[in-house]
Coordinates of C-alpha atoms in Angstrom, one line a residue:
X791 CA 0.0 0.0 0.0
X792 CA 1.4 3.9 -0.7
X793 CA 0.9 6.2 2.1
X794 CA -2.0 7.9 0.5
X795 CA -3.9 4.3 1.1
X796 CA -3.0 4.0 4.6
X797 CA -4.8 5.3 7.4
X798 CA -3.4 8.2 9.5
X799 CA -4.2 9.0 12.6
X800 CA -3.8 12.6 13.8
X801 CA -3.5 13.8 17.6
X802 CA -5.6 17.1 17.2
X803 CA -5.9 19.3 19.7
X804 CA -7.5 22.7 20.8
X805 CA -7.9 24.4 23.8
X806 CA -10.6 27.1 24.0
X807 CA -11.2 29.2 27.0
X808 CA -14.9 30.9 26.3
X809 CA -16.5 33.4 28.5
X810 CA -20.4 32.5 29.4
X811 CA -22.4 35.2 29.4
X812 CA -26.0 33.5 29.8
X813 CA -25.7 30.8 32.6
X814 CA -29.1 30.5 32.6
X815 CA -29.0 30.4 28.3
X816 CA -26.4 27.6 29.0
X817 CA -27.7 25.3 31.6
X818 CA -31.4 25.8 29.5
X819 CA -29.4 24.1 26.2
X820 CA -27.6 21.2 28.5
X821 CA -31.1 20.5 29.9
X822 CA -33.0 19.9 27.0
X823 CA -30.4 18.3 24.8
X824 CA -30.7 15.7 28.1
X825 CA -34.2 15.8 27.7
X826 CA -34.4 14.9 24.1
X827 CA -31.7 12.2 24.4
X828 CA -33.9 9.2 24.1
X829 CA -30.8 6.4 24.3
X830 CA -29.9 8.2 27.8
X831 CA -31.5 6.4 31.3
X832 CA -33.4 7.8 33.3
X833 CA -30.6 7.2 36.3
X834 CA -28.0 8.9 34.0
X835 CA -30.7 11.6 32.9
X836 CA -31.2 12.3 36.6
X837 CA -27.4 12.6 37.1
X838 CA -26.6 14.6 34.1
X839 CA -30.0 17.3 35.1
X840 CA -28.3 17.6 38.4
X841 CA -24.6 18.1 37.0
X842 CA -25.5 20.5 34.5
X843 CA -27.9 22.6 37.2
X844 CA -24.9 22.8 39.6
X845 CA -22.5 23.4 37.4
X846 CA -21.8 25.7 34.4
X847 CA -19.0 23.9 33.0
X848 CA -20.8 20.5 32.8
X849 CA -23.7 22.1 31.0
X850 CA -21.0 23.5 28.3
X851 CA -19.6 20.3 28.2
X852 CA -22.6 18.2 27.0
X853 CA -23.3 21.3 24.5
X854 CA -19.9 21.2 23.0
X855 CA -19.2 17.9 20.3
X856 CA -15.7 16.7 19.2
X857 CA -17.5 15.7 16.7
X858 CA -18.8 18.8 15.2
X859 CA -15.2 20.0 14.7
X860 CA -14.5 17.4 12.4
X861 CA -18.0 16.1 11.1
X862 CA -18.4 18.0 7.6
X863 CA -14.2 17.2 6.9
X864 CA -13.9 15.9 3.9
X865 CA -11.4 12.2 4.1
X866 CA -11.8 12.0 8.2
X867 CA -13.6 10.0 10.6
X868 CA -13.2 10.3 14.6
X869 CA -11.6 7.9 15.8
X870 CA -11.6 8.6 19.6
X871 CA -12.5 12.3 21.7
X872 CA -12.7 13.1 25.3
X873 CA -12.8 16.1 26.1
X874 CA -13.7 18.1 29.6
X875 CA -14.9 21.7 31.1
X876 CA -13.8 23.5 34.6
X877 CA -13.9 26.8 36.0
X878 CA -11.2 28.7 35.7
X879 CA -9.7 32.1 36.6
X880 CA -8.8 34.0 33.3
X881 CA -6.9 37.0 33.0
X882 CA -6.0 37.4 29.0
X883 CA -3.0 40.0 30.1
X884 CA -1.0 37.4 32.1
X885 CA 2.1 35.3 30.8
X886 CA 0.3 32.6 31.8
X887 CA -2.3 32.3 29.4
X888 CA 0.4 32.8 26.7
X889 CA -1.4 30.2 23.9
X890 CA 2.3 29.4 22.3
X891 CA 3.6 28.0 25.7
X892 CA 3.1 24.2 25.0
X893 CA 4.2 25.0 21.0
X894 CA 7.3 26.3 22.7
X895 CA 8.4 23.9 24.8
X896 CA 7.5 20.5 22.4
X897 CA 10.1 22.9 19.9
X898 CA 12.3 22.5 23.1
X899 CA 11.6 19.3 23.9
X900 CA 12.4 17.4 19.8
X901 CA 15.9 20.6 20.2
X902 CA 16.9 18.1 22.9
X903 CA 16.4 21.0 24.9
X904 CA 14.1 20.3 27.2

């Protein structure tokens, strides 16, 4: 086989840090895309109700799809996702949220650098 008949898999990955603006908009979305799941249990519905009510970040994360990044991409298929959704404290002037910091130290890292 060349290498344009093999399958490659790619490591893709993206870290976004949104502000929510409309908890209640939010949690509202994460409860009735529970609500129309039909595959989900009703123990797991229950759960999922009460994680998404407590908690802002849970509601994002059953709103946001790994799938819907890569869906309509022409040649791909997911293979795997797993993503996840905290709280955080954000301040977009400090070093630390510097989004080049991992890029620079894997460039450190293959320089035998790091």
């Amino acid at each position: 086989m060349s290498a344009t008949e093999t399958s490659q898999f790619v490591r893709l990955r993206v870290e976004l840090v949104v502000e929510v603006e409309n908890v209640e908009a939010v949690t509202g979305a994460a409860l009735r895309r529970i609500a129309d799941d039909s595959d989900m249990p009703n123990g797991e519905r229950v759960h999922a109700e009460s994680a998404v009510t407590k908690d802002t970040a849970e509601a994002l994360a059953y709103l946001v799809d790994p799938f819907d990044l890569v869906g309509e991409v022409p040649g791909v298929e997911l293979a795997q996702a797993s993503w996840s959704s905290e709280g955080i404290d954000y301040d977009p002037d400090s070093p630390e949220w510097d989004l080049d910091e991992d890029d620079d130290r894997e460039d450190e890292e293959e320089d035998g650098l790091g």
